[in-house]
Amino acid sequence: MVRSSDAMQEAVKNFQSMNRLKPTGKINEETKKLMKRSRCGNRDPVSRIKSRSYGELLPYELHGSKWTNYKLTYRFKNFSQKMTKEGIIKIVKEAFGMWSQVTPLRFIESNDKKKRAHIDIQFSTRIHCCHEAPPDSAKFEGPGGVMAHTTYPEDGGEIHVDDDENWRLEYDPKDTNTMSFKYVMVHEIGHVLGLEHSHFVEGSIMAPYYYNTDVPPNFKLHETDIIAIQKLYGNQSIKLP
Ligand SMILES: [Zn+2]
Ligand SMILES: [Zn+2]
């Protein structure tokens, strides 16, 4: 029988090894600090990472599914109560652009109300309709904690954004209470293209924890993120038919 304290200790150990902290199973200051940061709702690939020996650890993780088209459409199912529609359209275009700069992928916004796009983006709060997601992840918990979650290519492209968060569109160094929408979108697009959470690499966009208020204004994809996405789709020099 597994006692609940053992299960708790195991969960803390998993959390620590996922984030390159010493896996003691005890919640120390360093662990506490990281646990308080906002994160993405997608699960960490803990069991896969644990099944590898230390020498086989990769700095990134691929989900195992990818898109077969290089031209992908995306569509807004709705918009946010917190940010302007024009601002969202601009930022999402820039976020897709960061991935198309390093791959042959092209992203086109669709305005077709009836037909779903390859990638559908929606703003939700609390419990919401979440296709393909396990029931326990079909909810957001209000401000803080999980900011967004996304399905992988084989499960259909759905990006869900928690609209209870304090979002900001543009960078403002004086603003310490808001979360960069662009940063989170670049991360979620990584998932929708087939990347899982990276095995915590400082500066990787695919790390499970987001920067909170300290996102640099002109942040870039980390080398690890570029290697990972190019494993799936090749680089930007590939000519499309
Ligand atoms: Zn994520
Ligand atoms: Zn959802």
Coordinates of C-alpha atoms in Angstrom, one line a residue, residues 65-70 72 99 102-105 107 153 189-195 226-236 238 240:
S65 CA 2.8 13.4 -33.6
K66 CA 3.2 16.1 -36.2
W67 CA 1.3 17.9 -39.0
T68 CA 1.7 16.5 -42.5
N69 CA 0.9 19.9 -44.1
Y70 CA 3.3 22.8 -44.1
L72 CA -1.6 25.4 -41.6
W99 CA 8.1 29.4 -35.4
V102 CA 13.0 28.7 -38.4
T103 CA 10.9 26.1 -40.2
P104 CA 9.2 25.7 -43.7
L105 CA 5.8 26.1 -41.9
F107 CA 0.4 29.9 -40.9
P153 CA -1.3 17.5 -33.5
I189 CA 2.0 27.0 -30.4
G190 CA 5.1 24.9 -29.7
H191 CA 2.7 22.2 -28.3
V192 CA 0.2 22.5 -31.1
L193 CA 3.1 21.8 -33.5
G194 CA 4.2 18.7 -31.5
L195 CA 6.6 19.8 -28.8
I226 CA 14.8 25.5 -32.7
I227 CA 16.6 22.1 -32.7
A228 CA 13.4 20.4 -31.5
I229 CA 11.0 22.0 -34.0
Q230 CA 13.5 21.4 -36.9
K231 CA 13.6 17.7 -35.9
L232 CA 9.9 17.6 -36.8
Y233 CA 9.7 19.9 -39.9
G234 CA 13.2 20.7 -41.1
N235 CA 14.5 24.3 -41.4
Q236 CA 13.3 27.4 -43.2
I238 CA 13.2 23.8 -47.4
L240 CA 7.5 24.2 -50.4

